[in-house]
Short mmCIF file of C-alpha atoms in Angstrom, two decimals:
data_model
loop_
_atom_site.label_atom_id
_atom_site.label_comp_id
_atom_site.label_asym_id
_atom_site.label_seq_id
_atom_site.Cartn_x
_atom_site.Cartn_y
_atom_site.Cartn_z
CA MET A 1 0.00 0.00 0.00
CA GLU A 2 1.56 3.30 -1.06
CA THR A 3 1.84 6.31 1.21
CA VAL A 4 2.97 9.81 0.39
CA ALA A 5 6.68 10.14 -0.28
CA VAL A 6 8.67 13.15 0.89
CA LEU A 7 10.18 15.46 -1.71
CA ASP A 8 13.90 16.01 -1.58
CA LYS A 9 15.41 19.01 0.23
CA HIS A 10 15.84 20.85 -3.05
CA HIS A 11 12.08 20.99 -3.47
CA HIS A 12 11.56 22.07 0.15
CA LEU A 13 13.88 25.05 -0.21
CA LEU A 14 12.28 26.18 -3.44
CA ILE A 15 8.74 25.92 -2.09
CA ARG A 16 9.51 28.01 0.98
CA ARG A 17 10.41 30.99 -1.17
CA PHE A 18 6.78 31.39 -2.15
CA VAL A 19 5.25 31.13 1.34
CA PRO A 20 4.94 34.71 2.65
CA ASN A 21 6.62 35.16 5.99
CA VAL A 22 3.58 36.54 7.80
CA ARG A 23 4.12 36.68 11.54
CA LEU A 24 1.82 37.61 14.39
CA LEU A 25 4.03 38.81 17.27
CA PRO A 26 2.84 39.50 20.84
CA ALA A 27 3.34 43.22 21.48
CA THR A 28 4.76 44.67 24.69
CA ILE A 29 4.56 48.12 26.19
CA SER A 30 7.65 49.04 24.16
CA ASN A 31 5.55 48.54 21.01
CA TYR A 32 2.74 50.80 22.28
CA PRO A 33 4.07 53.99 20.57
CA THR A 34 4.41 52.13 17.25
CA ILE A 35 0.85 50.82 17.35
CA GLN A 36 -0.55 54.14 18.56
CA ASN A 37 1.22 55.92 15.69
CA MET A 38 -0.13 53.40 13.17
CA ALA A 39 -3.59 54.11 14.54
CA ARG A 40 -3.48 57.47 12.73
CA PHE A 41 -3.49 55.55 9.44
CA TYR A 42 -6.22 53.29 10.83
CA VAL A 43 -8.42 56.35 11.33
CA TYR A 44 -7.37 57.81 7.98
CA ASP A 45 -8.50 54.63 6.18
CA ARG A 46 -11.94 55.05 7.74
CA THR A 47 -12.40 58.51 6.22
CA ALA A 48 -13.04 56.77 2.89
CA TYR A 49 -16.45 55.59 4.10
CA MET A 50 -17.15 57.66 7.26
CA ASP A 51 -16.69 61.11 5.65
CA TRP A 52 -14.61 62.35 8.58
CA GLU A 53 -12.84 65.65 8.01
CA CYS A 54 -9.09 66.10 8.19
CA PRO A 55 -8.06 67.91 11.41
CA GLU A 56 -6.58 71.39 11.09
CA SER A 57 -3.24 69.99 12.27
CA GLY A 58 -3.24 67.48 9.41
CA LEU A 59 -2.80 64.68 11.94
CA PHE A 60 -5.62 62.19 12.50
CA GLU A 61 -6.11 61.14 16.11
CA CYS A 62 -7.24 57.80 17.52
CA ILE A 63 -8.44 56.72 20.94
CA ASP A 64 -5.68 55.64 23.31
CA PHE A 65 -4.79 51.93 23.02
CA LYS A 66 -2.55 51.83 26.11
CA HIS A 67 -5.01 49.73 28.12
CA TYR A 68 -4.36 46.81 25.75
CA PHE A 69 -0.82 46.72 27.15
CA GLU A 70 -1.76 47.23 30.80
CA ASN A 71 -4.73 44.91 31.38
CA SER A 72 -3.96 41.21 31.85
CA ASP A 73 -7.14 40.06 30.04
CA GLU A 74 -6.37 42.09 26.89
CA LYS A 75 -3.80 41.35 24.18
CA ALA A 76 -1.90 43.27 21.52
CA PHE A 77 -0.11 41.87 18.47
CA LEU A 78 2.08 43.30 15.74
CA ILE A 79 1.67 41.96 12.21
CA LYS A 80 4.91 41.60 10.28
CA VAL A 81 5.50 40.52 6.70
CA SER A 82 9.12 39.39 6.53
CA ASP A 83 10.71 42.02 8.78
CA GLU A 84 8.36 44.86 7.86
CA ILE A 85 5.59 46.09 10.14
CA ALA A 86 2.27 45.48 8.40
CA GLY A 87 -0.42 46.20 11.01
CA PHE A 88 -1.77 45.25 14.42
CA VAL A 89 -4.45 43.25 16.21
CA LEU A 90 -5.96 44.17 19.59
CA LEU A 91 -8.10 41.73 21.60
CA ASP A 92 -10.24 42.31 24.67
CA LYS A 93 -13.20 40.70 26.40
CA MET A 94 -15.75 43.51 26.00
CA HIS A 95 -19.33 42.28 26.20
CA LEU A 96 -21.06 43.84 23.19
CA LEU A 97 -24.19 41.69 23.34
CA GLU A 98 -23.35 38.89 25.76
CA PRO A 99 -20.32 37.51 27.64
CA VAL A 100 -17.56 36.27 25.32
CA ASP A 101 -14.10 34.80 25.63
CA TRP A 102 -12.69 37.21 23.05
CA ASN A 103 -13.72 40.41 21.29
CA MET A 104 -11.86 41.84 18.32
CA GLY A 105 -11.03 45.28 19.69
CA GLU A 106 -9.13 46.49 16.61
CA PHE A 107 -7.80 44.83 13.45
CA PHE A 108 -5.68 46.80 11.00
CA VAL A 109 -3.52 45.96 7.99
CA LEU A 110 -1.55 48.77 6.36
CA ALA A 111 -2.66 49.74 2.83
CA LYS A 112 0.49 48.29 1.25
CA PHE A 113 -0.48 44.82 2.45
CA GLN A 114 -4.23 44.97 1.84
CA GLU A 115 -5.89 42.84 -0.88
CA LYS A 116 -3.01 40.33 -0.72
CA GLY A 117 -4.46 37.69 1.60
CA ILE A 118 -2.43 38.91 4.59
CA ALA A 119 -5.54 39.80 6.62
CA SER A 120 -7.02 36.34 6.04
CA ILE A 121 -3.83 34.62 7.21
CA VAL A 122 -3.70 36.78 10.35
CA ALA A 123 -7.38 36.31 11.19
CA ARG A 124 -7.13 32.54 10.85
CA GLU A 125 -4.06 32.49 13.07
CA ILE A 126 -5.80 34.59 15.72
CA PHE A 127 -8.80 32.24 15.73
CA LYS A 128 -6.53 29.19 15.85
CA GLU A 129 -4.71 30.48 18.93
CA HIS A 130 -7.80 31.85 20.70
CA PRO A 131 -10.67 29.33 20.66
CA GLY A 132 -13.92 30.07 22.44
CA LYS A 133 -16.86 32.42 22.08
CA TRP A 134 -16.15 35.52 19.97
CA SER A 135 -17.66 38.85 18.99
CA ILE A 136 -16.52 41.18 16.22
CA ALA A 137 -18.13 44.56 15.56
CA VAL A 138 -17.83 46.27 12.17
CA MET A 139 -19.09 49.67 11.06
CA PRO A 140 -21.90 49.00 8.55
CA GLU A 141 -20.42 51.66 6.26
CA ASN A 142 -17.27 49.55 5.90
CA ILE A 143 -18.66 47.26 3.20
CA LYS A 144 -15.31 45.61 2.38
CA ALA A 145 -14.75 44.71 6.04
CA ILE A 146 -18.28 43.32 6.37
CA LYS A 147 -17.72 41.03 3.38
CA PHE A 148 -14.27 40.01 4.66
CA TRP A 149 -15.48 39.06 8.14
CA ARG A 150 -18.56 37.25 6.83
CA LYS A 151 -16.30 35.01 4.74
CA ILE A 152 -13.67 34.40 7.42
CA ILE A 153 -16.17 33.89 10.25
CA SER A 154 -18.38 31.63 8.13
CA GLU A 155 -15.42 29.39 7.35
CA ALA A 156 -13.94 29.43 10.85
CA SER A 157 -17.27 28.65 12.54
CA TYR A 158 -18.51 26.42 9.69
CA GLY A 159 -21.43 28.77 9.20
CA ASP A 160 -22.59 28.77 12.82
CA TYR A 161 -22.65 32.51 13.56
CA THR A 162 -25.07 35.39 14.03
CA GLU A 163 -24.87 38.90 12.58
CA VAL A 164 -27.09 41.67 13.91
CA PHE A 165 -27.18 45.44 13.44
CA LYS A 166 -27.08 47.48 16.64
CA THR A 167 -27.55 51.24 17.03
CA GLU A 168 -25.35 53.49 19.16
CA ASP A 169 -27.93 53.43 21.96
CA GLU A 170 -28.17 49.65 21.90
CA LEU A 171 -24.38 49.27 22.26
CA ARG A 172 -23.82 52.00 24.86
CA ASN A 173 -22.73 50.72 28.28
CA ALA A 174 -20.16 51.45 31.00
CA GLU A 175 -17.38 49.73 29.06
CA ASN A 176 -18.38 51.40 25.80
CA PRO A 177 -19.85 54.84 26.61
CA ASP A 178 -19.52 56.42 23.15
CA PRO A 179 -20.07 53.73 20.51
CA TYR A 180 -20.86 53.85 16.80
CA ALA A 181 -23.62 51.79 15.23
CA MET A 182 -22.21 48.38 14.35
CA ASN A 183 -22.88 45.06 12.67
CA VAL A 184 -22.02 42.60 15.44
CA PHE A 185 -20.91 39.04 14.67
CA THR A 186 -21.13 36.41 17.42
CA PHE A 187 -19.76 32.90 16.98
CA ASP A 188 -17.87 30.00 18.55
CA ILE A 189 -14.47 28.92 17.31
CA ASN A 190 -13.69 25.23 17.39
CA HIS A 191 -11.22 24.20 14.70
CA ARG A 192 -11.23 20.53 15.53
CA VAL A 193 -13.80 18.05 14.22
CA ASN A 194 -12.64 14.99 16.11
CA ASN A 195 -13.35 11.32 15.70
CA ALA A 196 -12.79 9.55 19.01
CA LYS A 197 -11.45 6.49 17.21
CA ASP A 198 -8.88 7.95 14.82
CA ASP A 199 -8.47 11.56 16.06
CA ILE A 200 -8.93 13.05 12.58
CA SER A 201 -9.32 16.84 12.61
CA ILE A 202 -10.48 19.10 9.78
CA ARG A 203 -9.51 22.77 9.80
CA LEU A 204 -8.98 25.68 7.45
CA SER A 205 -5.67 25.47 5.62
CA GLN A 206 -2.84 27.76 6.70
CA ALA A 207 0.32 29.05 5.02
CA ASN A 208 2.52 26.62 6.94
CA ASP A 209 0.48 23.68 5.55
CA ILE A 210 1.52 24.41 1.97
CA GLU A 211 4.81 22.54 1.97
CA SER A 212 3.10 19.30 3.05
CA ILE A 213 0.17 19.86 0.70
CA VAL A 214 2.50 20.36 -2.27
CA GLU A 215 4.43 17.21 -1.34
CA MET A 216 1.19 15.22 -1.25
CA SER A 217 0.03 16.66 -4.55
CA TYR A 218 3.44 15.97 -6.13
CA GLN A 219 3.25 12.29 -5.27
CA LYS A 220 -0.28 11.99 -6.66
CA ARG A 221 0.70 13.67 -9.93
CA ARG A 222 3.66 11.33 -10.46
CA LEU A 223 1.38 8.33 -9.99
CA TYR A 224 -1.14 9.85 -12.40
CA GLU A 225 1.64 10.45 -14.93
CA LYS A 226 2.35 6.71 -15.03
CA ALA A 227 -1.29 6.05 -15.94
CA GLN A 228 -1.56 8.82 -18.58
CA PRO A 229 1.88 10.29 -19.51
CA GLN A 230 0.46 12.65 -22.13
CA PHE A 231 -2.04 14.56 -20.01
CA TRP A 232 -0.15 14.45 -16.68
CA LYS A 233 3.39 14.89 -18.00
CA TYR A 234 5.58 16.26 -15.21
CA ALA A 235 6.80 19.85 -15.72
CA GLY A 236 9.91 19.48 -13.54
CA ASP A 237 10.92 21.60 -10.56
CA ILE A 238 8.83 24.53 -11.78
CA ALA A 239 5.70 22.48 -11.03
CA GLU A 240 6.24 22.58 -7.26
CA LEU A 241 7.28 26.23 -7.36
CA SER A 242 4.18 27.24 -9.30
CA GLN A 243 1.84 25.13 -7.21
CA ALA A 244 3.19 26.47 -3.91
CA LYS A 245 2.70 30.03 -5.12
CA TRP A 246 -0.79 29.22 -6.43
CA PHE A 247 -1.91 27.55 -3.20
CA GLU A 248 -0.65 30.54 -1.20
CA GLU A 249 -2.76 32.86 -3.35
CA LEU A 250 -5.81 30.65 -2.82
CA LEU A 251 -5.60 31.10 0.96
CA GLY A 252 -6.77 34.68 0.47
CA SER A 253 -9.20 34.02 -2.38
CA ASN A 254 -12.91 34.68 -1.88
CA ASP A 255 -13.78 32.04 -4.50
CA HIS A 256 -11.83 29.14 -2.99
CA ILE A 257 -12.16 26.98 0.12
CA MET A 258 -9.08 25.12 1.40
CA LEU A 259 -9.27 22.55 4.19
CA THR A 260 -6.55 20.44 5.80
CA ALA A 261 -6.98 17.10 7.57
CA THR A 262 -4.65 16.25 10.45
CA CYS A 263 -4.18 13.25 12.71
CA HIS A 264 -2.03 13.64 15.82
CA GLN A 265 -0.80 16.99 14.40
CA LYS A 266 0.36 15.37 11.13
CA ILE A 267 -1.19 16.49 7.85
CA VAL A 268 -2.97 13.49 6.30
CA GLY A 269 -5.10 15.07 3.59
CA PHE A 270 -6.40 18.26 1.99
CA ILE A 271 -9.16 19.48 -0.29
CA ILE A 272 -9.49 22.64 -2.39
CA GLY A 273 -12.77 23.75 -3.92
CA LYS A 274 -13.63 26.65 -6.20
CA LEU A 275 -17.07 28.27 -6.16
CA MET A 276 -18.11 29.10 -9.70
CA PRO A 277 -21.30 29.76 -11.68
CA ALA A 278 -22.50 27.21 -14.21
CA PRO A 279 -22.44 28.11 -17.93
CA GLU A 280 -25.44 30.22 -18.86
CA VAL A 281 -27.05 27.34 -20.74
CA TYR A 282 -27.38 25.38 -17.46
CA ASN A 283 -29.13 26.18 -14.20
CA PRO A 284 -28.26 23.81 -11.33
CA GLY A 285 -29.93 26.15 -8.85
CA GLY A 286 -26.84 27.86 -7.50
CA LEU A 287 -23.06 27.88 -7.65
CA THR A 288 -20.96 24.82 -8.45
CA LEU A 289 -18.28 23.67 -6.01
CA MET A 290 -15.53 22.33 -8.27
CA ILE A 291 -12.90 20.19 -6.53
CA ASP A 292 -9.77 19.25 -8.43
CA ASP A 293 -6.97 19.19 -5.83
CA PHE A 294 -8.03 16.56 -3.30
CA CYS A 295 -5.61 14.08 -1.70
CA VAL A 296 -5.23 11.79 1.28
CA ALA A 297 -1.89 10.46 2.52
CA ASN A 298 -2.95 6.84 2.25
CA GLU A 299 -5.46 5.52 -0.28
CA ALA A 300 -6.95 3.30 2.43
CA GLU A 301 -8.17 6.48 4.17
CA TRP A 302 -10.51 7.78 1.47
CA HIS A 303 -13.59 6.58 3.37
CA SER A 304 -12.49 8.19 6.65
CA ILE A 305 -10.32 11.23 5.96
CA GLY A 306 -11.70 11.81 2.45
CA SER A 307 -15.28 11.58 3.66
CA LYS A 308 -14.74 14.13 6.43
CA LEU A 309 -13.07 16.55 4.01
CA VAL A 310 -15.92 16.30 1.49
CA GLN A 311 -18.63 16.67 4.13
CA LYS A 312 -16.99 19.74 5.65
CA ILE A 313 -16.27 21.56 2.39
CA LYS A 314 -19.83 20.88 1.18
CA ALA A 315 -21.24 22.37 4.38
CA ILE A 316 -19.19 25.55 3.94
CA ALA A 317 -19.99 25.80 0.23
CA LYS A 318 -23.71 25.40 0.86
CA LEU A 319 -23.68 28.44 3.14
CA ARG A 320 -22.05 30.40 0.32
CA GLY A 321 -24.69 29.53 -2.28
CA ALA A 322 -23.44 26.28 -3.82
CA ALA A 323 -26.05 23.87 -5.18
CA GLN A 324 -23.86 21.06 -6.53
CA VAL A 325 -20.39 19.58 -6.16
CA LEU A 326 -18.11 18.46 -8.99
CA ILE A 327 -15.04 16.38 -8.09
CA VAL A 328 -12.34 15.61 -10.67
CA CYS A 329 -10.81 12.14 -10.52
CA GLY A 330 -8.50 10.17 -12.82
CA SER A 331 -10.35 7.26 -14.44
CA HIS A 332 -7.52 4.91 -13.40
CA ASP A 333 -7.73 5.89 -9.70
CA GLY A 334 -9.83 2.97 -8.52
CA PRO A 335 -9.83 3.65 -4.74
CA LYS A 336 -10.81 7.29 -5.20
CA CYS A 337 -13.45 6.48 -7.84
CA HIS A 338 -14.97 3.84 -5.55
CA PHE A 339 -15.01 6.30 -2.66
CA LEU A 340 -16.75 9.00 -4.72
CA LYS A 341 -19.43 6.56 -5.84
CA LYS A 342 -19.97 5.51 -2.21
CA MET A 343 -20.45 9.22 -1.42
CA GLY A 344 -23.41 9.20 -3.83
CA LEU A 345 -21.67 10.98 -6.73
CA THR A 346 -22.18 9.90 -10.33
CA VAL A 347 -20.14 10.34 -13.51
CA ALA A 348 -21.38 13.33 -15.55
CA SER A 349 -18.64 13.55 -18.19
CA GLU A 350 -15.43 11.84 -19.35
CA TRP A 351 -12.37 13.28 -21.09
CA TYR A 352 -10.54 11.48 -23.89
CA VAL A 353 -6.92 12.53 -24.43
CA GLY A 354 -4.53 11.94 -27.32
CA SER A 355 -1.57 13.50 -29.11
CA ILE A 356 -1.94 15.77 -32.11
CA ILE A 357 0.45 14.47 -34.77
#
């Protein structure tokens, strides 16, 4: 029975070049001036949708964040990309609607690093390290942030969250005496979906998963190449480089869902799905979840690990408007084909490949 082989060190070194070095660093009181200075840009960004005027001094002011460094139940983090400061995250336990374990006090990524998937990586890492009941409040005028948090929270909570609009008066309390109206998200974070027998866990993929995912995909492609050398002809070292870069981009994509399966902290499978509309001549009733990259470490685990991956990605996709799932599988891959049929899927189309002479 074949298991996933490990790529040589040459491949490992090449792949790492394409994994952004995004770090979330606990901040100390010595970092307080840096974060407080960055807060000016945080306020400035909000002028785009809040119509705030520029002060006569030309310097935007923000509320004082010092309490995040002084109170034991609050936390501050610096975001760094490589060695460059890229933003900050501030956590507290403020009760917006009900008691929570964590509330997102402030979350800011500098403009240079926006729209690059950095915020998604940071948010996932925060949730991973801080399980429990959460609340996040977002100004309703900040449409981009609303869409971002809906996506991230939906995936992290597997769709089990609430979102309500609250006026200034409804949010005003002793802890928060001068609030703005907010859309308030409430949800529980639990990244593990455990099976008591085999301890399989399904979670959202992270940047540090990519090396193992690429290794697993590499092994599958080489096996597929033996079965059909024309269609799956190996592209050489560039294949792993390109795939690592592509997977990293997908982590921040709104159209893709990436999940990783682990067992005893070892990666044992992954699945990547793309949400896409059907051609205009068809109407399946919603989006199509197309799954092409889908592997398990051992072909004997399709019915355990593979099943959990499919069930979880379908649940997330359904919440995002998907009506059907399409999974690509090589016709020679007997164990995977058998598994997909057992999952209730049927063959809709076949591809026939040949050389053009």
